[in-house]
Short mmCIF file of C-alpha atoms in Angstrom, two decimals:
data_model
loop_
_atom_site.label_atom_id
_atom_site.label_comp_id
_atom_site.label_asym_id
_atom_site.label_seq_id
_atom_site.Cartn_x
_atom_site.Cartn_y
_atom_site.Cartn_z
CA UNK A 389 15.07 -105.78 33.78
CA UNK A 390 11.55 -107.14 32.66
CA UNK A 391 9.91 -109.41 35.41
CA UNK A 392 9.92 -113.04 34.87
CA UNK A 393 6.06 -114.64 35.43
CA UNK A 394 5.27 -118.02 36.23
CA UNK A 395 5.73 -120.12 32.92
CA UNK A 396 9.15 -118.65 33.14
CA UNK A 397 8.67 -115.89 30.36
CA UNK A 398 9.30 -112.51 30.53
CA UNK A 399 6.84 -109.69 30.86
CA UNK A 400 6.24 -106.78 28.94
CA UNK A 401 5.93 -103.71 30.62
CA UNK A 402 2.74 -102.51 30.33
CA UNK A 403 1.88 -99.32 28.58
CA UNK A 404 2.20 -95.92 30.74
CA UNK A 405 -0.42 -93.46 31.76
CA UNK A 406 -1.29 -91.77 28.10
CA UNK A 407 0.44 -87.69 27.65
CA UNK A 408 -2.75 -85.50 27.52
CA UNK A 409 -2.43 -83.14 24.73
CA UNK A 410 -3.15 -79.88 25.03
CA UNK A 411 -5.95 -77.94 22.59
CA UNK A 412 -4.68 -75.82 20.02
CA UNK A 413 -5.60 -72.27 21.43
CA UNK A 414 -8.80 -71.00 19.76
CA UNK A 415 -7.96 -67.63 17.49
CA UNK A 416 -9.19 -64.27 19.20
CA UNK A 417 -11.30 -62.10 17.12
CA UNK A 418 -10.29 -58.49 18.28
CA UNK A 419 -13.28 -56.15 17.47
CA UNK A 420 -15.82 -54.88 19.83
CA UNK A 421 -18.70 -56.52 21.48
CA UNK A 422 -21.19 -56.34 19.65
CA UNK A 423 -19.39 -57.08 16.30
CA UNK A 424 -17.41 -59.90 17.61
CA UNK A 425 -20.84 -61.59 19.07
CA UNK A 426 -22.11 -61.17 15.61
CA UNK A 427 -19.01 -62.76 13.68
CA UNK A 428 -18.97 -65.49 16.47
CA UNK A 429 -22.96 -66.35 15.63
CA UNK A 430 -21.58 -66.56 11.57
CA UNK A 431 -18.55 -68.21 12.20
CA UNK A 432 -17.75 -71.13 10.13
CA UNK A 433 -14.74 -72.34 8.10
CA UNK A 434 -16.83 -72.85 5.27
CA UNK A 435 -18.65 -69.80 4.94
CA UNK A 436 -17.75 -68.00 1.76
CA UNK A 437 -19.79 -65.05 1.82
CA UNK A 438 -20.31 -62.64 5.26
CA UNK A 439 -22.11 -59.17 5.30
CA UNK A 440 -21.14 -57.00 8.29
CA UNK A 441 -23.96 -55.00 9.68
CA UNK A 442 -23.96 -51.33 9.24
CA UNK A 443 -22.31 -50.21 11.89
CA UNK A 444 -19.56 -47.86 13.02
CA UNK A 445 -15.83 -50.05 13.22
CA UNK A 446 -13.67 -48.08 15.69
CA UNK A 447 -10.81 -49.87 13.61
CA UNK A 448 -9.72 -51.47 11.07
CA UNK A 449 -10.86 -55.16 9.81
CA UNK A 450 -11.40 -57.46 13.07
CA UNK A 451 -7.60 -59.40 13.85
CA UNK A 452 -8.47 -63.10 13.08
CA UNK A 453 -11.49 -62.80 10.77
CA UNK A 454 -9.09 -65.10 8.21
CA UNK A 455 -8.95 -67.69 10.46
CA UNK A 456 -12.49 -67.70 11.92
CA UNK A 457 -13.58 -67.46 7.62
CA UNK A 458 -10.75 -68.86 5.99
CA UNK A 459 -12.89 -69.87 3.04
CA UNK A 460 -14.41 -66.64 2.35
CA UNK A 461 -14.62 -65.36 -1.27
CA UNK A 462 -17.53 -62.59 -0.75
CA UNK A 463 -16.90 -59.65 1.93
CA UNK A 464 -19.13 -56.93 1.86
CA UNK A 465 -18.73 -54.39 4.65
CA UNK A 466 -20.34 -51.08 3.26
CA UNK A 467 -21.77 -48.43 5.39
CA UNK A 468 -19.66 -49.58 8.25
CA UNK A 469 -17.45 -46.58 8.96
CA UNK A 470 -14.20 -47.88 8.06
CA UNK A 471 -11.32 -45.70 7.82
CA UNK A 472 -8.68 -48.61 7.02
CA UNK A 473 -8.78 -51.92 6.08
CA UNK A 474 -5.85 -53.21 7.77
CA UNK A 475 -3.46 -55.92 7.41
CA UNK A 476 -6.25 -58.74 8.34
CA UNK A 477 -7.38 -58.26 4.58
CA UNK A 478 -3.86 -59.63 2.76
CA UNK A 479 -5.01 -62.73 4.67
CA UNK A 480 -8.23 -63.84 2.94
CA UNK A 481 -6.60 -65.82 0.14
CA UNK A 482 -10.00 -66.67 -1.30
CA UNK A 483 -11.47 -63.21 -1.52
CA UNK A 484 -12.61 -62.28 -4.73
CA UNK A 485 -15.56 -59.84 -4.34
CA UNK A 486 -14.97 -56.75 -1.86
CA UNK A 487 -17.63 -54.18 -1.60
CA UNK A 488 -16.55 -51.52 0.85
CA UNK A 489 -19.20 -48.40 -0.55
CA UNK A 490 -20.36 -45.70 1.89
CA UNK A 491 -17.16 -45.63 3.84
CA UNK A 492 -14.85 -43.09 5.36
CA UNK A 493 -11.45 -44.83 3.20
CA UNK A 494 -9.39 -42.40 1.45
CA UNK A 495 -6.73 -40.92 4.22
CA UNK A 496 -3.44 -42.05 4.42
CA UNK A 497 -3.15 -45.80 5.30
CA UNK A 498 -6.74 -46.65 4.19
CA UNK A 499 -5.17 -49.70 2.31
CA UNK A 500 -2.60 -52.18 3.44
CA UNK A 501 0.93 -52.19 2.22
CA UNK A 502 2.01 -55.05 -0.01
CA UNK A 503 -1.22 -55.42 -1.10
CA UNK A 504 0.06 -55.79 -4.76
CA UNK A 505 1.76 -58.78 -3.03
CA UNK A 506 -0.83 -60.51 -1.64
CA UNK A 507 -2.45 -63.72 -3.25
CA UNK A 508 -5.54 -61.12 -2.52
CA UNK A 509 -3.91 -59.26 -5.80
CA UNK A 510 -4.35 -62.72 -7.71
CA UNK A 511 -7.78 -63.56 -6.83
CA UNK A 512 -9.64 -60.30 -6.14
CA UNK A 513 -12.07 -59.90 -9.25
CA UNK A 514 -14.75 -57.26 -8.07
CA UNK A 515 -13.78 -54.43 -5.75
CA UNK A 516 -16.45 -51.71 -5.10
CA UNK A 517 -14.68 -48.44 -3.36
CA UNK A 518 -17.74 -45.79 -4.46
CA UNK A 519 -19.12 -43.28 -1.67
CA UNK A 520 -15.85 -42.83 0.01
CA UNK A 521 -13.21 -39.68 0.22
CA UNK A 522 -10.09 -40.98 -2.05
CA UNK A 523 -8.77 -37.65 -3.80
CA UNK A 524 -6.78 -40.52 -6.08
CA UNK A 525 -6.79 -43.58 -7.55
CA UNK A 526 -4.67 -45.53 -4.59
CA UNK A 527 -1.36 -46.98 -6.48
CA UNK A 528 -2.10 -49.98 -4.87
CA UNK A 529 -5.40 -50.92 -6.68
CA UNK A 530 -3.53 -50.80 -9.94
CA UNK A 531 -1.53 -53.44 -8.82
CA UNK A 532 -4.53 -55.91 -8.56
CA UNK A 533 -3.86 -57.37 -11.92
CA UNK A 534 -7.09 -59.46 -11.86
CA UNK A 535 -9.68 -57.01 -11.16
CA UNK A 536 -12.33 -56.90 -13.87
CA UNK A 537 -14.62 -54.23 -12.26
CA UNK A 538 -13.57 -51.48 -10.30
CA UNK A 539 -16.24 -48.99 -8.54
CA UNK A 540 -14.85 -45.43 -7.72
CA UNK A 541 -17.62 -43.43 -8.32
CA UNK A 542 -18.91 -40.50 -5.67
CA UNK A 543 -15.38 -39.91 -4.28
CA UNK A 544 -13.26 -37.03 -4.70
CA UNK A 545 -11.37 -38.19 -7.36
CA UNK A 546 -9.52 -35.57 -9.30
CA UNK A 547 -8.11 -37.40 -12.30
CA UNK A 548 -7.22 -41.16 -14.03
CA UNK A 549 -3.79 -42.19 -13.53
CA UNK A 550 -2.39 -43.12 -16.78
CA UNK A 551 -1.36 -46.31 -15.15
CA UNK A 552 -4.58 -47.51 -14.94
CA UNK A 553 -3.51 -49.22 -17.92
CA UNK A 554 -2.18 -51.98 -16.19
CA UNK A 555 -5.63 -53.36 -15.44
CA UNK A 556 -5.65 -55.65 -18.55
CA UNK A 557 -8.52 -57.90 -17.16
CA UNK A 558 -10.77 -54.76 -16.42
CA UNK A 559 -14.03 -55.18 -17.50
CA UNK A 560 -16.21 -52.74 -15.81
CA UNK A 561 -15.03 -49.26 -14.85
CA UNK A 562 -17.44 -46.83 -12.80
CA UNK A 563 -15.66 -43.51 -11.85
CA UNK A 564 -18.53 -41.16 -12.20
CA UNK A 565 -19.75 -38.63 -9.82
CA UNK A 566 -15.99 -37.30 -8.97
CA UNK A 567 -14.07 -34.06 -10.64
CA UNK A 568 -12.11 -35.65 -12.98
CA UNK A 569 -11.54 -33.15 -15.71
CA UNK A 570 -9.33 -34.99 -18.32
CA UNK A 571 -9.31 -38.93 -19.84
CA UNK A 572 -5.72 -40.32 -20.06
CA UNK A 573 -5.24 -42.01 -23.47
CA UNK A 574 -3.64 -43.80 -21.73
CA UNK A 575 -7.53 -45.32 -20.56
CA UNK A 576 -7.52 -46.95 -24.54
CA UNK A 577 -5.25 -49.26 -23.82
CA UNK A 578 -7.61 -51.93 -21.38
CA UNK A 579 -8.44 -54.22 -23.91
CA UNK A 580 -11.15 -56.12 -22.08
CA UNK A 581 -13.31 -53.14 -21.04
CA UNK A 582 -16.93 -53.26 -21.90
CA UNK A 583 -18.59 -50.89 -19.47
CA UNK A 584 -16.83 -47.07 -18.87
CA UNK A 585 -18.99 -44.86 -16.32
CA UNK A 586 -17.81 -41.10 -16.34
CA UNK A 587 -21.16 -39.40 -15.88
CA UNK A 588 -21.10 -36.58 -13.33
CA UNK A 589 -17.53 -35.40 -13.78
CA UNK A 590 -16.05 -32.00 -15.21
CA UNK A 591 -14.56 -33.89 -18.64
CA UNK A 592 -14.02 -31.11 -21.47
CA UNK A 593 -13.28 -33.56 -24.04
CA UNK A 594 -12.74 -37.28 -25.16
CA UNK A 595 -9.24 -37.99 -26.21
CA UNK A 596 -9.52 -39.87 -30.31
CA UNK A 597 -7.74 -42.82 -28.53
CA UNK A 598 -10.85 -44.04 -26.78
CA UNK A 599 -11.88 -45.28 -30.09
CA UNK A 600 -9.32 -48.53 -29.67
CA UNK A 601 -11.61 -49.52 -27.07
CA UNK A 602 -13.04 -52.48 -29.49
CA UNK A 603 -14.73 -54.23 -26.69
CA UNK A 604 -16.51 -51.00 -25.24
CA UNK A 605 -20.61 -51.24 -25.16
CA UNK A 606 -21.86 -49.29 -23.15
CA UNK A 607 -20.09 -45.29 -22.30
CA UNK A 608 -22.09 -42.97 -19.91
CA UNK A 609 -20.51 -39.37 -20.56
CA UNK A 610 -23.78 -37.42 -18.96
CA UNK A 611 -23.18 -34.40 -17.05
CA UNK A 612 -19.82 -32.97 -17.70
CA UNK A 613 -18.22 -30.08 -19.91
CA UNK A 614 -18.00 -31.82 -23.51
CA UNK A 615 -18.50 -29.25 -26.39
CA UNK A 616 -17.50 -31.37 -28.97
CA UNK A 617 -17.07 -35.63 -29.63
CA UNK A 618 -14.13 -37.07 -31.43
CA UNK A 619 -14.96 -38.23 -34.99
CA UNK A 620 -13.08 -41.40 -34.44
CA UNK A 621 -15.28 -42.01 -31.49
CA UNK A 622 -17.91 -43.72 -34.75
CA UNK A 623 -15.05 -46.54 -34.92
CA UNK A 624 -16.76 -47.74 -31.62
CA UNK A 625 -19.21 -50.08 -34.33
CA UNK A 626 -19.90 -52.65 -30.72
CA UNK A 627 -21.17 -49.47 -28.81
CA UNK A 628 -24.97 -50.21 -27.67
CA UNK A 629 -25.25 -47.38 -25.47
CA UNK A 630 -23.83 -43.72 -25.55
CA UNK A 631 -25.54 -41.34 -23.27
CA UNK A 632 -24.28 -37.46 -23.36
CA UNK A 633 -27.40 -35.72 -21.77
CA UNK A 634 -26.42 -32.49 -19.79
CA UNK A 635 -23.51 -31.46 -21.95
CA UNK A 636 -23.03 -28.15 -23.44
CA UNK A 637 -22.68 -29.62 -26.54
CA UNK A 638 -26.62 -31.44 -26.62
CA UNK A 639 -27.68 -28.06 -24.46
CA UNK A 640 -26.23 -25.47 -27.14
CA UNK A 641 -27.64 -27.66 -30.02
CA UNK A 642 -31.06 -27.50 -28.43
CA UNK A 643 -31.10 -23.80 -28.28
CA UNK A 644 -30.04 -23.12 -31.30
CA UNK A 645 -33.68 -24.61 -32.53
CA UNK A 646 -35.09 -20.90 -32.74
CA UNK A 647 -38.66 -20.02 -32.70
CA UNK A 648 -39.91 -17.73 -35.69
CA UNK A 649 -43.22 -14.92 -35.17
CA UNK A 650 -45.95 -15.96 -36.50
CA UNK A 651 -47.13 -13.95 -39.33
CA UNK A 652 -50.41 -12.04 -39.25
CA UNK A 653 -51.86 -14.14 -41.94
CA UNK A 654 -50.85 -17.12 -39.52
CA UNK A 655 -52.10 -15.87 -36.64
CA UNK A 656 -55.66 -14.88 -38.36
CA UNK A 657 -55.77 -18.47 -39.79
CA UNK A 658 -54.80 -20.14 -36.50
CA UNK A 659 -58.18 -17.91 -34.89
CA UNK A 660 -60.06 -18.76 -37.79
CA UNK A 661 -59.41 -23.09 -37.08
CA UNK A 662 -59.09 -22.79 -33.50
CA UNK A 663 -62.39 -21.09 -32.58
CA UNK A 664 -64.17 -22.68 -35.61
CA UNK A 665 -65.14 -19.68 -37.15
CA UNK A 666 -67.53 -20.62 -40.46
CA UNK A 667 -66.88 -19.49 -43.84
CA UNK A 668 -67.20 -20.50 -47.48
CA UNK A 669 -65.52 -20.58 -50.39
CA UNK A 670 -67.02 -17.37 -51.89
CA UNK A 671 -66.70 -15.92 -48.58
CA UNK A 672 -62.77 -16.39 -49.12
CA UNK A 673 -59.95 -15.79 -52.08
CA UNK A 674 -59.12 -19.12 -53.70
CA UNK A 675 -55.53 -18.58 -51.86
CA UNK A 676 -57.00 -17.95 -48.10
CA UNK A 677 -59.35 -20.98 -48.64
CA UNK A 678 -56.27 -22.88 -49.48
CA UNK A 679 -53.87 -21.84 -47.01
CA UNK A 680 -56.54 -22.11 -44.29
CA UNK A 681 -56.68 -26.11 -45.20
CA UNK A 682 -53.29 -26.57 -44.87
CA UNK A 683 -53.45 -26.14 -40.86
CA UNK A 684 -51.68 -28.60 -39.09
CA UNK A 685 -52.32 -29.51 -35.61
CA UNK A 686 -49.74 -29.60 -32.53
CA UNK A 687 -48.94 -32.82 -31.59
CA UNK A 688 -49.81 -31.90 -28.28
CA UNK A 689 -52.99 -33.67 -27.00
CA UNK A 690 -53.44 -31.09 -24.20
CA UNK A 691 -52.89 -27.98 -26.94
CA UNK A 692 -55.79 -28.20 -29.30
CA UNK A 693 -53.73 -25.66 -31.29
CA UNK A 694 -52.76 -25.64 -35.10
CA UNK A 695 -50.29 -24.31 -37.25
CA UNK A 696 -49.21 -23.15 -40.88
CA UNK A 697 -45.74 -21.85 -41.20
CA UNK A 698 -44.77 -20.91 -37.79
CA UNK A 699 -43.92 -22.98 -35.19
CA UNK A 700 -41.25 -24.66 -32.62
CA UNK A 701 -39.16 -27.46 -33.63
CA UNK A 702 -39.03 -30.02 -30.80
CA UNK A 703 -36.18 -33.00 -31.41
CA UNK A 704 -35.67 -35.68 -28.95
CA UNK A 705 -33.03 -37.65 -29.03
CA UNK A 706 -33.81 -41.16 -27.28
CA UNK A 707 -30.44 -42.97 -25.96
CA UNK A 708 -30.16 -46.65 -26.69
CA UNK A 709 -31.55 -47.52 -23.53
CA UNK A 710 -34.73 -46.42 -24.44
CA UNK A 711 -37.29 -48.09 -26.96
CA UNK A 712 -36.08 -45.59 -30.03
CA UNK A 713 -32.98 -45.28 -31.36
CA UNK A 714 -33.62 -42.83 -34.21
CA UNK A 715 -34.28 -38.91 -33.44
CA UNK A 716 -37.74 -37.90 -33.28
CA UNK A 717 -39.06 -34.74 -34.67
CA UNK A 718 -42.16 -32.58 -33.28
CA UNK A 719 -43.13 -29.41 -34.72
CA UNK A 720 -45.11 -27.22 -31.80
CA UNK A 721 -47.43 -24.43 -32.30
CA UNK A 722 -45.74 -22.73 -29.53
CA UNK A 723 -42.96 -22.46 -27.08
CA UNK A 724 -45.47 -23.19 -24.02
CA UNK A 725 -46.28 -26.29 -25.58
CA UNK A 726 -42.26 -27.62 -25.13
CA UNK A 727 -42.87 -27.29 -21.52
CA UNK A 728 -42.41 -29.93 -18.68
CA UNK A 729 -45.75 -29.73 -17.60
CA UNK A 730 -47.30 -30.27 -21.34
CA UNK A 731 -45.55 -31.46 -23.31
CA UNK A 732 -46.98 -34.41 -25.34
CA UNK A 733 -43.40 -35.93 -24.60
CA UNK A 734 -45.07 -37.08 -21.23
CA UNK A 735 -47.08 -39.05 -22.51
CA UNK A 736 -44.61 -41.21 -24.37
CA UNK A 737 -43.30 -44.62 -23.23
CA UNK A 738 -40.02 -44.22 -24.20
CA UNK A 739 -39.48 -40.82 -21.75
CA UNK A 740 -38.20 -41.82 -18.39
CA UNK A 741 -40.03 -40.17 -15.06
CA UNK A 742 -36.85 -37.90 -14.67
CA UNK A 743 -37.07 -35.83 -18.02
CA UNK A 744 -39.41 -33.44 -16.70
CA UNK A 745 -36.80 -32.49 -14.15
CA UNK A 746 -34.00 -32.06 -16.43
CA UNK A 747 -35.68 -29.84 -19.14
CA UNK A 748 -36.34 -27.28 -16.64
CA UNK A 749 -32.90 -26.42 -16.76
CA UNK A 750 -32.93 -24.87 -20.58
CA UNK A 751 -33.64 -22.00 -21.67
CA UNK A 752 -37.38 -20.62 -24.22
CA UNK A 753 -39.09 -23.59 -22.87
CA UNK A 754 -38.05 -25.46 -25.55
CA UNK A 755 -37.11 -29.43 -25.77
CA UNK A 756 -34.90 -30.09 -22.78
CA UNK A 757 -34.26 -33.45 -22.06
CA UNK A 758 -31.39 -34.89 -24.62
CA UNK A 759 -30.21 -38.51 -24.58
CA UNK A 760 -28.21 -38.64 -27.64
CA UNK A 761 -27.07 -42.04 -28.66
#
């Protein structure tokens, strides 16, 4: 019953002692020490990008890194020694670049289950895997439907699922350095790539099929086992670059370019020009004075040398990276003059620092170094 005051009225009661609420408990970051002292310095719930030091994780993905970056879209956590991810990753809704290179992923359980589930498998766009130990394309990854670049390469891949098909957004595909020895057909069929890496692989041959690949520009094939390319493989008309160095088929085509003796004729004329012995006309038949002007010299600056009939044919092929795209023809006065170490190629803009290294690999010291585009 309310107390009555002194006018007669009635009192209110007056308000009680207010509840005190109690905090909502702040999420725990499980990782060690040092790491979680570095995500607590970062932590913000706006933060959309984080880079984890190279260091060595004794786990998976820190528990609670979704809630202490719940807004993250960029996680880059190469070189840190992971062997899993763990489940903490289905939980970064906004994640749409993850760059995990240099790792130790690949056993059982490096990936989480349901991660074809996730929203992650809706909004992950770039995922970079290269430098780790998968033996396989996990089944998982072709399950994130919105990926349009995938980075396997330097792994221990030893083939292409044919279900990597189901990456219909895929733009950019880098698998090289592995031992894959065999492209699926089944590879034609992603009608939004534009950049296939299989350089440094064991490939024998390239399936006709890769041809429907109307978006393709740019396919590195360096450095495997191809003997032969598909004629079809011209129907690629939006193909800007094509490089096929270090394949028994550019190798065997270079040492087929055979080297014929000099005559003695030839070799008496070459004396003659290059030590500038002097003669006349009447000194000479009409067909010795003639043949002796017909000397032409090697396009070698460091040579000096000439020619007549015999000499080395030298082709380059320059890739479409490089300032030619058209194959250029020397003709040498000798095999020496092919060589790494002067060759007039050296001197040439359009020769990259690393061609000396690779035509020391062929046989007759002749041209070496093939980018054929």
């Amino acid at each position: 019953m309310a107390a009555a005051g002194g006018d007669g009225s009635e009192l209110e009661p007056g308000p009680g002692p207010e509840l005190a609420m109690e905090p909502e408990p702040e999420p725990e970051l499980e990782a060690e020490p040092a790491l979680a002292a570095e995500l607590s310095a970062r932590r913000s719930a706006e933060a959309r990008r984080l880079v984890l030091s190279p260091r060595r994780l004794s786990g998976p993905l820190p528990a609670g890194l979704s809630q202490w970056f719940p807004a993250l879209e960029v996680l880059d956590v190469s070189g840190t020694g992971l062997t899993e991810m763990g489940t903490e990753l289905l939980s970064l809704p906004c994640l749409h670049t993850l760059l995990a290179k240099n790792n130790r992923l690949g056993g059982p359980g490096s990936l989480p289950k349901g991660l074809g589930q996730a929203p992650l498998a809706r909004s992950l766009r770039v995922l970079n895997l290269s430098g780790n130990r998968f033996s396989e394309v996990p089944p998982a990854l072709l399950q994130l439907r919105g990926l349009r670049s995938l980075s396997l390469g330097g792994n221990r891949l030893q083939g292409i699922p044919p279900d990597i098909q189901e990456l219909h957004s895929l733009e950019f595909l880098y698998l090289g350095g592995n031992f894959i020895t065999a492209i699926p057909p089944e590879l034609a069929k992603l009608p939004s790539l534009r950049y296939l890496v299989l350089c440094d692989n064991k490939i024998q041959s390239i399936p006709p099929q890769l041809a429907q690949l109307h978006s393709l520009r740019s396919l590195s094939l360096h450095n495997n086992l191809l003997t032969y390319l598909p004629r079809e493989i011209l129907n690629l008309v939006h193909l800007d670059e094509l490089s096929l160095r270090g394949n028994p088929l550019v190798v065997r085509f270079v040492r087929d370019l055979t080297y014929n003796p000099p005559s003695l004729q030839e070799l008496a004329g070459r004396t003659v020009k290059t030590r500038n012995i002097p003669y006349t006309p009447s000194d000479l038949p009409e067909s010795l004075v003639r043949y002796l002007s017909l000397a032409s010299n090697c396009p070698n600056p460091k040579c000096g040398g000439v020619y007549f009939d015999s000499c080395v044919r030298q082709i380059k092929f320059v890739d479409f990276c490089g300032k030619y795209r058209l194959p250029l023809m020397h003709y040498l006065c000798s095999p020496e003059c092919s060589s790494p170490f002067s060759s007039a190629s050296q001197s040439s803009t359009s020769q990259s620092e690393s061609d000396s290294e690779d035509e020391a690999s062929v046989a007759a010291h002749r041209m070496q170094k093939v980018l054929l585009g």
